[in-house]
mmCIF file with all atom_site columns, C-alpha atoms in Angstrom:
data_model
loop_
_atom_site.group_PDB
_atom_site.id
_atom_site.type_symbol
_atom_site.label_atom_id
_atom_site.label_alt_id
_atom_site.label_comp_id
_atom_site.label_asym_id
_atom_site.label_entity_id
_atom_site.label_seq_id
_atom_site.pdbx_PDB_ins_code
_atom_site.Cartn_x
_atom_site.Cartn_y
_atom_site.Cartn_z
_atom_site.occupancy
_atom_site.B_iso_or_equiv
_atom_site.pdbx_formal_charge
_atom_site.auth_seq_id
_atom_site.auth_comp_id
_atom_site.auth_asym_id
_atom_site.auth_atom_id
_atom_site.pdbx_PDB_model_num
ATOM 1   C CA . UNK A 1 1   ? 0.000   0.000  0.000   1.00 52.00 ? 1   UNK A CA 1
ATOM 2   C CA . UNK A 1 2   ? 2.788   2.417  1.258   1.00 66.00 ? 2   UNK A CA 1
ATOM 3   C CA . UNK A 1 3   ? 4.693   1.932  -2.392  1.00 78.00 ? 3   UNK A CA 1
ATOM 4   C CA . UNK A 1 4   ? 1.706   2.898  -4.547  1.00 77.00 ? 4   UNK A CA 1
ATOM 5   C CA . UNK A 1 5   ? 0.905   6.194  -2.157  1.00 84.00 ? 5   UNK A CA 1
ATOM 6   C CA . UNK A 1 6   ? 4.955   6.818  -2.516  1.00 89.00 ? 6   UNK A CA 1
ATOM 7   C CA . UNK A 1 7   ? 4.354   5.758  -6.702  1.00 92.00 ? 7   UNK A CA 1
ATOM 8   C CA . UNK A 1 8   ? 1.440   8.493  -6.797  1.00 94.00 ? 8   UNK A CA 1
ATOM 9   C CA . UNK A 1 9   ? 2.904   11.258 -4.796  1.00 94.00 ? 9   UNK A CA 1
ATOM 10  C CA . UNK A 1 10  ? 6.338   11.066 -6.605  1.00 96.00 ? 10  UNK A CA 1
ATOM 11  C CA . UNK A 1 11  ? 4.605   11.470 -9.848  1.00 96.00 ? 11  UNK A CA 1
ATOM 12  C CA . UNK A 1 12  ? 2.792   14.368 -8.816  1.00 96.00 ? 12  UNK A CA 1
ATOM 13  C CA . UNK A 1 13  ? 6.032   15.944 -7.516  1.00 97.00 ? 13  UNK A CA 1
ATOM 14  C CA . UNK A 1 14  ? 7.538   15.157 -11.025 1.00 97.00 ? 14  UNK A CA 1
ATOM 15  C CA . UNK A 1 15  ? 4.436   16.856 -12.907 1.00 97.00 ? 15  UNK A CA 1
ATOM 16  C CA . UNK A 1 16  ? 5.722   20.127 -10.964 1.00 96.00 ? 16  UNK A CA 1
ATOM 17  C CA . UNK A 1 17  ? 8.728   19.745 -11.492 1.00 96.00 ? 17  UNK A CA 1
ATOM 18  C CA . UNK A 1 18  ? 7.349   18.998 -15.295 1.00 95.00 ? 18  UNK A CA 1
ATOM 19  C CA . UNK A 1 19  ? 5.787   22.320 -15.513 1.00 95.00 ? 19  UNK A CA 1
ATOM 20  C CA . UNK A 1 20  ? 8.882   24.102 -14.093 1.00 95.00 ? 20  UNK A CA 1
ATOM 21  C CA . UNK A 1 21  ? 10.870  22.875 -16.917 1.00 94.00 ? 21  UNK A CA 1
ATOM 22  C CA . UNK A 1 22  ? 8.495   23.768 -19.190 1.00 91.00 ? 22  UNK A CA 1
ATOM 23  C CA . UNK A 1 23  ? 7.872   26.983 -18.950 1.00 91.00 ? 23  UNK A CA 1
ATOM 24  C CA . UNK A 1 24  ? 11.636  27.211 -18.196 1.00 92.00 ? 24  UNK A CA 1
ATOM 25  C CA . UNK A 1 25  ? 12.277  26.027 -22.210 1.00 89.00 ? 25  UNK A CA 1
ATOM 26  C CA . UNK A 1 26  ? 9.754   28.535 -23.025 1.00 86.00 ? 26  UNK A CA 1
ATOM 27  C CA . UNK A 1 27  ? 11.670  31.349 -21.497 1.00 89.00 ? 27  UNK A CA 1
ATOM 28  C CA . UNK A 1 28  ? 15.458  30.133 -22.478 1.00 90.00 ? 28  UNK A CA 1
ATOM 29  C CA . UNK A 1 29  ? 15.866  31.691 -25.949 1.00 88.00 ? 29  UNK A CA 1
ATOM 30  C CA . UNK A 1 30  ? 15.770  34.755 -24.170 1.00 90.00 ? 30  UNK A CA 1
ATOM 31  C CA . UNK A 1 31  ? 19.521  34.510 -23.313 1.00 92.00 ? 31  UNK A CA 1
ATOM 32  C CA . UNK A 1 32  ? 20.138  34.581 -26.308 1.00 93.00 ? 32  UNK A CA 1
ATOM 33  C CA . UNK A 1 33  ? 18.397  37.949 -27.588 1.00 91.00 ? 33  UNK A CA 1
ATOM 34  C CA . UNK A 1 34  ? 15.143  36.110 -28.781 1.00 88.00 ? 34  UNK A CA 1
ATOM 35  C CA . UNK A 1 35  ? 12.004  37.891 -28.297 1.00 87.00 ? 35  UNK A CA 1
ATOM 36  C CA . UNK A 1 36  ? 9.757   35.366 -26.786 1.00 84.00 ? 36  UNK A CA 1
ATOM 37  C CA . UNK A 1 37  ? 6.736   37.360 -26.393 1.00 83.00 ? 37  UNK A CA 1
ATOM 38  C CA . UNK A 1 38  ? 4.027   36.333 -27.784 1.00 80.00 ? 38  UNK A CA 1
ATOM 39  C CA . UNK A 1 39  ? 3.008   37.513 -31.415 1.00 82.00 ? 39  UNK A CA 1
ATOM 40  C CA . UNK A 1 40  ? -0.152  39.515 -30.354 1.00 83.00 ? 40  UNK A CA 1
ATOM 41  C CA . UNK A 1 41  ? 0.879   40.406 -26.805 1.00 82.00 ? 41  UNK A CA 1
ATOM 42  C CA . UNK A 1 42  ? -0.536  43.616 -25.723 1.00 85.00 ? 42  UNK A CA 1
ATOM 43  C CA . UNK A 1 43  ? 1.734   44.050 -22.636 1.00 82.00 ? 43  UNK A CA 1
ATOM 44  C CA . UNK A 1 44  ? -1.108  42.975 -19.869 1.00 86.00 ? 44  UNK A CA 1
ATOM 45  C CA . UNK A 1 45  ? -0.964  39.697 -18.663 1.00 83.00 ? 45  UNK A CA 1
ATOM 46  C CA . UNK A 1 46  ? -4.614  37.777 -19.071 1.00 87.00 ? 46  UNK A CA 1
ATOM 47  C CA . UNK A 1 47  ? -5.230  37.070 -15.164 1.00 92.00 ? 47  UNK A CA 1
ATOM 48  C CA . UNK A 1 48  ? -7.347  34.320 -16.267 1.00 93.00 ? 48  UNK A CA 1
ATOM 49  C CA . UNK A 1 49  ? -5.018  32.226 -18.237 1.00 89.00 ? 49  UNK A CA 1
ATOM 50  C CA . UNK A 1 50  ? -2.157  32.556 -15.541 1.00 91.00 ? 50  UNK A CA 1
ATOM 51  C CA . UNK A 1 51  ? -4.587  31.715 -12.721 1.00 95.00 ? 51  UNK A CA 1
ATOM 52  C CA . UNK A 1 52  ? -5.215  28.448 -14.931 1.00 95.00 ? 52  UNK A CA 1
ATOM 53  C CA . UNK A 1 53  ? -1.879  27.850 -15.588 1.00 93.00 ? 53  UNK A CA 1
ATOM 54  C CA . UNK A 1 54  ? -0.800  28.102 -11.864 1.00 94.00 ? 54  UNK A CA 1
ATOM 55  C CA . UNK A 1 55  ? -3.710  25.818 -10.826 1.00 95.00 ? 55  UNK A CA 1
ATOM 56  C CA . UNK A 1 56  ? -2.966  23.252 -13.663 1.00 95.00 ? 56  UNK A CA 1
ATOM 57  C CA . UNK A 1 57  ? 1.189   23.710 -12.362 1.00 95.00 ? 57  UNK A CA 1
ATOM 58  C CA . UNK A 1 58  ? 0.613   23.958 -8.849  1.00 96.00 ? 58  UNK A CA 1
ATOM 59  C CA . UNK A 1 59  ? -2.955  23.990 -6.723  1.00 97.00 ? 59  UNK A CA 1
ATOM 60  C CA . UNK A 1 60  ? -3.684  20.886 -8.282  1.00 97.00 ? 60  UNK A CA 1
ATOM 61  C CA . UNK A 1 61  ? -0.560  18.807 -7.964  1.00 97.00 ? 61  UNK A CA 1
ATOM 62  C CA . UNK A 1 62  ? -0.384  20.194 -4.126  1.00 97.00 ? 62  UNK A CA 1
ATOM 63  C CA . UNK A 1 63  ? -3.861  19.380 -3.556  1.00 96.00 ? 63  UNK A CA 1
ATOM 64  C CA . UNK A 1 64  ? -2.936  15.890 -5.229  1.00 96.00 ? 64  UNK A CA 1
ATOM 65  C CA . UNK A 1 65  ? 0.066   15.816 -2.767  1.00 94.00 ? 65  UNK A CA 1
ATOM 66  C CA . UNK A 1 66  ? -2.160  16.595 -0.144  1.00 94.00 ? 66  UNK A CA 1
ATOM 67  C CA . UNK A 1 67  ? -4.581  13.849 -0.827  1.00 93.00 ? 67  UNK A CA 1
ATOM 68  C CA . UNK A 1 68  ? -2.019  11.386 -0.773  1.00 91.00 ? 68  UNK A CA 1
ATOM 69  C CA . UNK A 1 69  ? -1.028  12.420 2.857   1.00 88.00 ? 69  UNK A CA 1
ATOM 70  C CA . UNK A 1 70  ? -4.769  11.367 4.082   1.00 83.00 ? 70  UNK A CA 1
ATOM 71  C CA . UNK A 1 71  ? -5.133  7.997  2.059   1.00 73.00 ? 71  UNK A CA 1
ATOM 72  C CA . UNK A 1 72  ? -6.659  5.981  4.354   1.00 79.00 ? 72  UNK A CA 1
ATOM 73  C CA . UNK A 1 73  ? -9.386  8.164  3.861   1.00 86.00 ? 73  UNK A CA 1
ATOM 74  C CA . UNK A 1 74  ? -11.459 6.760  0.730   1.00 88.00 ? 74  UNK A CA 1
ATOM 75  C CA . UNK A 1 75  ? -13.347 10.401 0.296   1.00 91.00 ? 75  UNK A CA 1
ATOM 76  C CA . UNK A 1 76  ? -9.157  11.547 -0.219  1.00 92.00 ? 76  UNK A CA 1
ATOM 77  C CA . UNK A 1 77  ? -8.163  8.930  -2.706  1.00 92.00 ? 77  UNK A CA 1
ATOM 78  C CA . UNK A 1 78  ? -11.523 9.399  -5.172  1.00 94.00 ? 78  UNK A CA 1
ATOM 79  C CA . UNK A 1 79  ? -10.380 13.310 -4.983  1.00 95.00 ? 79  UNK A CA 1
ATOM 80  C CA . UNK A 1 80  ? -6.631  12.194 -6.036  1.00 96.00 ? 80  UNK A CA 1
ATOM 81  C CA . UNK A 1 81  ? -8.032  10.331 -8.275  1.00 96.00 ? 81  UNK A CA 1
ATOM 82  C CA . UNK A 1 82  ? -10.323 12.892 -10.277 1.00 98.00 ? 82  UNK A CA 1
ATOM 83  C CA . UNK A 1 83  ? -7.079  15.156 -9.863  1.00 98.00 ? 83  UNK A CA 1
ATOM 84  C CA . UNK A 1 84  ? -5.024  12.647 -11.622 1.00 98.00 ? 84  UNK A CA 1
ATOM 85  C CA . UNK A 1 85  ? -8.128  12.466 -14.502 1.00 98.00 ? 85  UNK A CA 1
ATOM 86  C CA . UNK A 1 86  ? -7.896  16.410 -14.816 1.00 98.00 ? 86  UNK A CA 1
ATOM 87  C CA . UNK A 1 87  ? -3.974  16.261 -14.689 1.00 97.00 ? 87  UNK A CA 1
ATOM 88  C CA . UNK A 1 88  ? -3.992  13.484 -17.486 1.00 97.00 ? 88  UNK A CA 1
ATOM 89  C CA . UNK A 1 89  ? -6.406  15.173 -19.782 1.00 97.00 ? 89  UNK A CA 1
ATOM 90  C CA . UNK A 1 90  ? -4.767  18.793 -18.989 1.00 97.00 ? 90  UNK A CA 1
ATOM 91  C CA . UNK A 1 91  ? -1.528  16.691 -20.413 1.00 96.00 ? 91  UNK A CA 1
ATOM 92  C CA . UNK A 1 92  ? -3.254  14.862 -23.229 1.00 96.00 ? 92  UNK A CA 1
ATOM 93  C CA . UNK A 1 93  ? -4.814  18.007 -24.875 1.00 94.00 ? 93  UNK A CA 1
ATOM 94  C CA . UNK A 1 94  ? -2.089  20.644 -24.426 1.00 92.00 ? 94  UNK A CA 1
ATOM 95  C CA . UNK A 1 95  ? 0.542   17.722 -25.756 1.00 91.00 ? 95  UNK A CA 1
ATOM 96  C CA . UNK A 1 96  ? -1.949  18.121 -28.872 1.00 91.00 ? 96  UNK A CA 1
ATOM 97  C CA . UNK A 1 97  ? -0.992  21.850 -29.531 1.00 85.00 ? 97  UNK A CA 1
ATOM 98  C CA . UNK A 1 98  ? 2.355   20.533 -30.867 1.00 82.00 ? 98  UNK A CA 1
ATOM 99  C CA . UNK A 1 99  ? 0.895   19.073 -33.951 1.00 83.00 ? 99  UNK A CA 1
ATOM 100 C CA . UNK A 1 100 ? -0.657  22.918 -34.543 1.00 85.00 ? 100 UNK A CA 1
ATOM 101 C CA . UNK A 1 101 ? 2.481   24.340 -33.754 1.00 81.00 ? 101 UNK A CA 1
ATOM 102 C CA . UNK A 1 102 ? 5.493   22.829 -33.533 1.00 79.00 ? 102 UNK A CA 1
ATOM 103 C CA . UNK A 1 103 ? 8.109   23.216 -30.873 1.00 78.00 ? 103 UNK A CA 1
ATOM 104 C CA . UNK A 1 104 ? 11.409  20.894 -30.849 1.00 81.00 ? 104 UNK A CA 1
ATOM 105 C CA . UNK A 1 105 ? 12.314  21.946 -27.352 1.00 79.00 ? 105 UNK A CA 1
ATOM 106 C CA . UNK A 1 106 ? 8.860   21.024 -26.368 1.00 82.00 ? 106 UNK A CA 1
ATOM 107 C CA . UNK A 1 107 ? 8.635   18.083 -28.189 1.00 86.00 ? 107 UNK A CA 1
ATOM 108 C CA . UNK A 1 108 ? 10.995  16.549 -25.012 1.00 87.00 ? 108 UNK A CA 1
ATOM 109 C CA . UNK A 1 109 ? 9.018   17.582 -22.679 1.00 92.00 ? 109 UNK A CA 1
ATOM 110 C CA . UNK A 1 110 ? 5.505   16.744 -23.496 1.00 92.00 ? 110 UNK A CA 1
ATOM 111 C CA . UNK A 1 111 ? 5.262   13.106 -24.868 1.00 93.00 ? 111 UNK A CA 1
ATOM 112 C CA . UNK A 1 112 ? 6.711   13.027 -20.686 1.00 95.00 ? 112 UNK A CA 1
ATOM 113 C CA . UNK A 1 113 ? 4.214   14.914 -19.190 1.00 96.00 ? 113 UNK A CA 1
ATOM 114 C CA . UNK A 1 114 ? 1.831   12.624 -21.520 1.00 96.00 ? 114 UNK A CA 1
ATOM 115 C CA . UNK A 1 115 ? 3.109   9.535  -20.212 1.00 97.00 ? 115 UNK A CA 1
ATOM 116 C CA . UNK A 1 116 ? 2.985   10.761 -16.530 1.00 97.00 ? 116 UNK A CA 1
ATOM 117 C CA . UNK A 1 117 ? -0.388  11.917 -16.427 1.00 97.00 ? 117 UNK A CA 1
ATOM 118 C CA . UNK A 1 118 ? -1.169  8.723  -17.816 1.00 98.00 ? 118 UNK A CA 1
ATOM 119 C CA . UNK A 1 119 ? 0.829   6.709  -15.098 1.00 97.00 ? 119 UNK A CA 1
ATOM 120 C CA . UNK A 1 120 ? -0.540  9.090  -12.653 1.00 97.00 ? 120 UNK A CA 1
ATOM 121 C CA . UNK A 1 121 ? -4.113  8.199  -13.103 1.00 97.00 ? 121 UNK A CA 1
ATOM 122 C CA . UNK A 1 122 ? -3.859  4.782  -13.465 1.00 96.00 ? 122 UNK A CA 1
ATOM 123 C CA . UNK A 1 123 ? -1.849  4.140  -10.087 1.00 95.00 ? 123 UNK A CA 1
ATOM 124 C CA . UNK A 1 124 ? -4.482  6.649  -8.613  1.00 95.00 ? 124 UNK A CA 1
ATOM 125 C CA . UNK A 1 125 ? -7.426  3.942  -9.759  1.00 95.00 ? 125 UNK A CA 1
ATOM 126 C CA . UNK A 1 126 ? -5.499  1.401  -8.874  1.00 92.00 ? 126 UNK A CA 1
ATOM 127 C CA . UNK A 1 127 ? -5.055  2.852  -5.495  1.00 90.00 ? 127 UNK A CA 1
ATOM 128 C CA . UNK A 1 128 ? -9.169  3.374  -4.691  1.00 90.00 ? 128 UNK A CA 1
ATOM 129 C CA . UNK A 1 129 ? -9.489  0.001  -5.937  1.00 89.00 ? 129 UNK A CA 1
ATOM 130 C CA . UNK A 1 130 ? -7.279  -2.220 -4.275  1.00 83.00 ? 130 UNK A CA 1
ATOM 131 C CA . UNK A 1 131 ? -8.372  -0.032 -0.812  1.00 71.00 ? 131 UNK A CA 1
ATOM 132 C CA . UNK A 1 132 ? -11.884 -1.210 -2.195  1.00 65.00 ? 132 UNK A CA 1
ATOM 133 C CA . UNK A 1 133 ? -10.690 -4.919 -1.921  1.00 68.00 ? 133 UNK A CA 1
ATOM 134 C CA . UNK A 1 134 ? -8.789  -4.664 0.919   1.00 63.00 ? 134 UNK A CA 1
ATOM 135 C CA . UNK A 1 135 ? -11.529 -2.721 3.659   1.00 61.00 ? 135 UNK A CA 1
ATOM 136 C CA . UNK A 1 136 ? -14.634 -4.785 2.650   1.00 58.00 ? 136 UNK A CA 1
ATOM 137 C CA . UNK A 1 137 ? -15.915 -1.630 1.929   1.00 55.00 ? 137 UNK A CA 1
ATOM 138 C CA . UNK A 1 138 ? -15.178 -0.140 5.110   1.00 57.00 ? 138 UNK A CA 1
ATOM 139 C CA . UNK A 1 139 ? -13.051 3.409  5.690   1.00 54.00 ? 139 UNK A CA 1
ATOM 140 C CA . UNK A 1 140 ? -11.809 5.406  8.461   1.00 59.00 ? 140 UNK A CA 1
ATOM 141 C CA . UNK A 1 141 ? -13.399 8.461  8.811   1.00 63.00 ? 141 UNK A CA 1
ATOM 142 C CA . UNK A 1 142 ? -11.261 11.313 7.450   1.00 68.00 ? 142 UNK A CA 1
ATOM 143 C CA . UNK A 1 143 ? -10.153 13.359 10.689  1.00 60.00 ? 143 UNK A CA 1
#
């Protein structure tokens, strides 16, 4: 049990550290004199998209993280679990945007992201349902 609650919450510490490097590739050619901004920037920052983007990078892996701390509590691992759906979609689709516009220094980093949201979620189901087995369908109540 212990190794697939270590399994989950590494992955979800990778996915952050997933997004890091991405947007981290994003900014690099700016060393070098390359204007990365984007081609219809207007100089304000759409609050919307980068409260998205830090939810998808950050509230949601923590809250995943978080989950995994109370996983004796079933109500905690069915949250973790729709997380990890989100997370794996999230991954899927925006993995997508490469065939519209192609990045090679992306191209490293998503088919990873891909395969971890992937892994993520299916440890995560694997997790409510061998709990399932194990408790007869009883739980402790989540204190």
């Amino acid at each position: 049990m212990e190794s697939k609650n270590s399994k989950v919450s590494l992955i979800w510490v990778i996915i952050m550290v997933g997004f890091a490097m991405h947007m981290l590739a994003d900014m690099l050619p700016a060393l070098w004199g390359v204007n990365i901004a984007m081609p219809d920037a207007t100089g304000e920052a759409p609050v919307g998209m980068m409260l998205f983007m830090i939810g998808m990078a950050f509230f949601i892996p923590m809250c995943g993280l978080l989950c995994m701390n109370c996983h004796n509590c079933k109500a905690m691992r069915i949250i973790n679990l729709v997380l990890a759906g989100v997370m794996m979609l999230f991954n899927i689709f925006h993995a997508s945007e490469l065939l519209m516009e192609f990045s090679p220094v992306q191209l490293l980093i998503h088919p990873v992201m891909v395969v971890l949201g992937i892994l993520l979620f299916v440890y995560s189901l694997r997790l409510v349902k061998s709990e399932d087995k194990k408790k007869g369908g009883r739980y402790e109540k989540c204190v």
